[in-house]
PDB file of C-alpha atoms in Angstrom:
ATOM      1  CA  UNK A  18      89.358  66.084-168.848  1.00  0.00           C
ATOM      2  CA  UNK A  19      88.363  65.860-165.187  1.00  0.00           C
ATOM      3  CA  UNK A  20      88.287  62.658-163.167  1.00  0.00           C
ATOM      4  CA  UNK A  21      84.498  62.755-163.053  1.00  0.00           C
ATOM      5  CA  UNK A  22      84.344  63.082-166.847  1.00  0.00           C
ATOM      6  CA  UNK A  23      86.759  60.177-167.274  1.00  0.00           C
ATOM      7  CA  UNK A  24      84.622  57.985-165.009  1.00  0.00           C
ATOM      8  CA  UNK A  25      81.286  58.930-166.583  1.00  0.00           C
ATOM      9  CA  UNK A  26      81.400  56.161-169.250  1.00  0.00           C
ATOM     10  CA  UNK A  27      81.853  53.588-166.471  1.00  0.00           C
ATOM     11  CA  UNK A  28      78.875  55.068-164.611  1.00  0.00           C
ATOM     12  CA  UNK A  29      76.774  54.977-167.786  1.00  0.00           C
ATOM     13  CA  UNK A  30      77.712  51.348-168.393  1.00  0.00           C
ATOM     14  CA  UNK A  31      76.945  50.432-164.776  1.00  0.00           C
ATOM     15  CA  UNK A  32      73.523  52.110-165.107  1.00  0.00           C
ATOM     16  CA  UNK A  33      72.798  50.119-168.278  1.00  0.00           C
ATOM     17  CA  UNK A  34      73.842  46.878-166.604  1.00  0.00           C
ATOM     18  CA  UNK A  35      71.689  47.637-163.590  1.00  0.00           C
ATOM     19  CA  UNK A  36      68.663  48.337-165.807  1.00  0.00           C
ATOM     20  CA  UNK A  37      69.280  45.120-167.754  1.00  0.00           C
ATOM     21  CA  UNK A  38      69.554  43.152-164.497  1.00  0.00           C
ATOM     22  CA  UNK A  39      66.345  44.769-163.255  1.00  0.00           C
ATOM     23  CA  UNK A  40      64.583  43.791-166.485  1.00  0.00           C
ATOM     24  CA  UNK A  41      65.816  40.183-166.134  1.00  0.00           C
ATOM     25  CA  UNK A  42      64.581  40.151-162.532  1.00  0.00           C
ATOM     26  CA  UNK A  43      61.119  41.375-163.551  1.00  0.00           C
ATOM     27  CA  UNK A  44      60.904  38.720-166.278  1.00  0.00           C
ATOM     28  CA  UNK A  45      62.038  35.994-163.881  1.00  0.00           C
ATOM     29  CA  UNK A  46      59.497  37.093-161.276  1.00  0.00           C
ATOM     30  CA  UNK A  47      56.774  36.830-163.925  1.00  0.00           C
ATOM     31  CA  UNK A  48      57.916  33.303-164.851  1.00  0.00           C
ATOM     32  CA  UNK A  49      57.979  32.314-161.200  1.00  0.00           C
ATOM     33  CA  UNK A  50      54.484  33.709-160.608  1.00  0.00           C
ATOM     34  CA  UNK A  51      53.164  31.908-163.702  1.00  0.00           C
ATOM     35  CA  UNK A  52      54.595  28.559-162.574  1.00  0.00           C
ATOM     36  CA  UNK A  53      53.115  29.073-159.099  1.00  0.00           C
ATOM     37  CA  UNK A  54      49.747  29.886-160.648  1.00  0.00           C
ATOM     38  CA  UNK A  55      49.881  26.637-162.642  1.00  0.00           C
ATOM     39  CA  UNK A  56      50.603  24.700-159.440  1.00  0.00           C
ATOM     40  CA  UNK A  57      47.696  26.388-157.668  1.00  0.00           C
ATOM     41  CA  UNK A  58      45.380  25.449-160.542  1.00  0.00           C
ATOM     42  CA  UNK A  59      46.533  21.813-160.489  1.00  0.00           C
ATOM     43  CA  UNK A  60      45.981  21.579-156.737  1.00  0.00           C
ATOM     44  CA  UNK A  61      42.557  23.208-157.006  1.00  0.00           C
ATOM     45  CA  UNK A  62      41.587  20.829-159.825  1.00  0.00           C
ATOM     46  CA  UNK A  63      42.809  17.831-157.788  1.00  0.00           C
ATOM     47  CA  UNK A  64      40.743  18.914-154.805  1.00  0.00           C
ATOM     48  CA  UNK A  65      37.600  19.517-156.880  1.00  0.00           C
ATOM     49  CA  UNK A  66      38.016  16.214-158.704  1.00  0.00           C
ATOM     50  CA  UNK A  67      38.437  14.312-155.427  1.00  0.00           C
ATOM     51  CA  UNK A  68      35.294  15.864-153.978  1.00  0.00           C
ATOM     52  CA  UNK A  69      33.142  14.946-156.970  1.00  0.00           C
ATOM     53  CA  UNK A  70      33.405  11.151-156.520  1.00  0.00           C
ATOM     54  CA  UNK A  71      30.183   9.298-156.078  1.00  0.00           C
ATOM     55  CA  UNK A  72      28.254   6.285-157.362  1.00  0.00           C
ATOM     56  CA  UNK A  73      30.964   4.910-159.647  1.00  0.00           C
ATOM     57  CA  UNK A  74      31.493   1.388-160.889  1.00  0.00           C
ATOM     58  CA  UNK A  75      34.665  -0.466-159.924  1.00  0.00           C
ATOM     59  CA  UNK A  76      36.126   0.128-163.397  1.00  0.00           C
ATOM     60  CA  UNK A  77      35.310   3.829-163.309  1.00  0.00           C
ATOM     61  CA  UNK A  78      36.705   4.049-159.792  1.00  0.00           C
ATOM     62  CA  UNK A  79      40.012   2.481-160.929  1.00  0.00           C
ATOM     63  CA  UNK A  80      40.210   4.867-163.886  1.00  0.00           C
ATOM     64  CA  UNK A  81      39.485   7.734-161.562  1.00  0.00           C
ATOM     65  CA  UNK A  82      42.201   6.604-159.152  1.00  0.00           C
ATOM     66  CA  UNK A  83      44.750   6.357-161.985  1.00  0.00           C
ATOM     67  CA  UNK A  84      43.791   9.818-163.177  1.00  0.00           C
ATOM     68  CA  UNK A  85      44.183  11.241-159.661  1.00  0.00           C
ATOM     69  CA  UNK A  86      47.631   9.612-159.447  1.00  0.00           C
ATOM     70  CA  UNK A  87      48.623  11.306-162.712  1.00  0.00           C
ATOM     71  CA  UNK A  88      47.404  14.632-161.335  1.00  0.00           C
ATOM     72  CA  UNK A  89      49.439  14.003-158.174  1.00  0.00           C
ATOM     73  CA  UNK A  90      52.536  13.296-160.286  1.00  0.00           C
ATOM     74  CA  UNK A  91      51.960  16.502-162.225  1.00  0.00           C
ATOM     75  CA  UNK A  92      51.646  18.391-158.931  1.00  0.00           C
ATOM     76  CA  UNK A  93      54.955  16.949-157.689  1.00  0.00           C
ATOM     77  CA  UNK A  94      56.672  17.950-160.933  1.00  0.00           C
ATOM     78  CA  UNK A  95      55.127  21.407-160.791  1.00  0.00           C
ATOM     79  CA  UNK A  96      56.282  21.872-157.192  1.00  0.00           C
ATOM     80  CA  UNK A  97      59.831  21.064-158.314  1.00  0.00           C
ATOM     81  CA  UNK A  98      59.486  23.624-161.092  1.00  0.00           C
ATOM     82  CA  UNK A  99      58.198  26.218-158.618  1.00  0.00           C
ATOM     83  CA  UNK A 100      61.239  25.591-156.406  1.00  0.00           C
ATOM     84  CA  UNK A 101      63.564  25.850-159.407  1.00  0.00           C
ATOM     85  CA  UNK A 102      61.974  29.114-160.524  1.00  0.00           C
ATOM     86  CA  UNK A 103      62.155  30.514-156.991  1.00  0.00           C
ATOM     87  CA  UNK A 104      65.871  29.665-156.888  1.00  0.00           C
ATOM     88  CA  UNK A 105      66.388  31.343-160.269  1.00  0.00           C
ATOM     89  CA  UNK A 106      64.477  34.391-159.055  1.00  0.00           C
ATOM     90  CA  UNK A 107      66.677  34.661-155.975  1.00  0.00           C
ATOM     91  CA  UNK A 108      69.841  34.284-158.080  1.00  0.00           C
ATOM     92  CA  UNK A 109      68.604  36.963-160.485  1.00  0.00           C
ATOM     93  CA  UNK A 110      67.708  39.235-157.562  1.00  0.00           C
ATOM     94  CA  UNK A 111      71.222  38.891-156.148  1.00  0.00           C
ATOM     95  CA  UNK A 112      72.697  39.722-159.558  1.00  0.00           C
ATOM     96  CA  UNK A 113      70.544  42.849-159.712  1.00  0.00           C
ATOM     97  CA  UNK A 114      71.585  43.833-156.177  1.00  0.00           C
ATOM     98  CA  UNK A 115      75.243  43.547-157.189  1.00  0.00           C
ATOM     99  CA  UNK A 116      74.695  45.627-160.322  1.00  0.00           C
ATOM    100  CA  UNK A 117      72.714  48.168-158.306  1.00  0.00           C
ATOM    101  CA  UNK A 118      75.431  48.429-155.648  1.00  0.00           C
ATOM    102  CA  UNK A 119      78.135  48.879-158.290  1.00  0.00           C
ATOM    103  CA  UNK A 120      76.145  51.610-160.038  1.00  0.00           C
ATOM    104  CA  UNK A 121      75.496  53.415-156.752  1.00  0.00           C
ATOM    105  CA  UNK A 122      79.157  53.158-155.727  1.00  0.00           C
ATOM    106  CA  UNK A 123      80.394  54.559-159.040  1.00  0.00           C
ATOM    107  CA  UNK A 124      77.757  57.274-158.944  1.00  0.00           C
ATOM    108  CA  UNK A 125      78.868  58.192-155.435  1.00  0.00           C
ATOM    109  CA  UNK A 126      82.539  58.355-156.453  1.00  0.00           C
ATOM    110  CA  UNK A 127      81.719  60.569-159.429  1.00  0.00           C
ATOM    111  CA  UNK A 128      79.569  62.756-157.182  1.00  0.00           C
ATOM    112  CA  UNK A 129      82.450  63.201-154.746  1.00  0.00           C
ATOM    113  CA  UNK A 130      84.816  64.020-157.615  1.00  0.00           C
ATOM    114  CA  UNK A 131      82.360  66.602-158.945  1.00  0.00           C
ATOM    115  CA  UNK A 132      82.069  68.173-155.509  1.00  0.00           C
ATOM    116  CA  UNK A 133      85.848  68.353-155.193  1.00  0.00           C
ATOM    117  CA  UNK A 134      86.118  69.792-158.704  1.00  0.00           C
ATOM    118  CA  UNK A 135      83.500  72.463-157.901  1.00  0.00           C
ATOM    119  CA  UNK A 136      85.283  73.357-154.679  1.00  0.00           C
ATOM    120  CA  UNK A 137      88.578  73.605-156.549  1.00  0.00           C
ATOM    121  CA  UNK A 138      86.960  75.840-159.176  1.00  0.00           C
ATOM    122  CA  UNK A 139      85.474  78.050-156.477  1.00  0.00           C
ATOM    123  CA  UNK A 140      88.838  78.351-154.716  1.00  0.00           C
ATOM    124  CA  UNK A 141      90.488  79.243-158.027  1.00  0.00           C
ATOM    125  CA  UNK A 142      87.799  81.828-158.789  1.00  0.00           C
ATOM    126  CA  UNK A 143      88.199  83.311-155.313  1.00  0.00           C
ATOM    127  CA  UNK A 144      91.980  83.428-155.748  1.00  0.00           C
ATOM    128  CA  UNK A 145      91.509  85.201-159.098  1.00  0.00           C
ATOM    129  CA  UNK A 146      89.137  87.722-157.512  1.00  0.00           C
ATOM    130  CA  UNK A 147      91.536  88.303-154.618  1.00  0.00           C
ATOM    131  CA  UNK A 148      94.427  88.823-157.037  1.00  0.00           C
ATOM    132  CA  UNK A 149      92.427  91.345-159.096  1.00  0.00           C
ATOM    133  CA  UNK A 150      91.430  93.193-155.953  1.00  0.00           C
ATOM    134  CA  UNK A 151      95.056  93.412-154.840  1.00  0.00           C
ATOM    135  CA  UNK A 152      96.119  94.655-158.269  1.00  0.00           C
ATOM    136  CA  UNK A 153      93.519  97.439-158.050  1.00  0.00           C
ATOM    137  CA  UNK A 154      94.731  98.451-154.595  1.00  0.00           C
ATOM    138  CA  UNK A 155      98.412  98.606-155.545  1.00  0.00           C
ATOM    139  CA  UNK A 156      98.168 101.450-158.053  1.00  0.00           C
ATOM    140  CA  UNK A 157      95.998 103.413-155.636  1.00  0.00           C
ATOM    141  CA  UNK A 158      98.486 102.867-152.818  1.00  0.00           C
ATOM    142  CA  UNK A 159     101.460 104.061-154.910  1.00  0.00           C
ATOM    143  CA  UNK A 160      99.940 107.491-155.598  1.00  0.00           C
TER     144      UNK A 160
END
């Protein structure tokens, strides 16, 4: 068994791990985008709600102010969640980059081994051809 054949299972495993890491990254990016979208919606709602004030009683104004404060609290919490998801996305991206680099490195090593093995085969074939050619010449030279 050649060195490239012995390393192939490691390359296959590295490829699987890279694909799994890429899948996790895609899922994390979707979660991060969803959380950001929720924050955008909260901020848009807060802005629209603030602009629609007009002609309210004192009681209604106090209720409105309390509601706006709750929206503001939700926005603060959502911003924290956006930051957390962005951090997780970056961590997941770095994990994928590591898996990708490992897969590429192993693939490169196996590629070099295959090239060396092909060159060795070609040299052996050429040596065999040269030997056969010399064997053909010898009987002709002895006559």
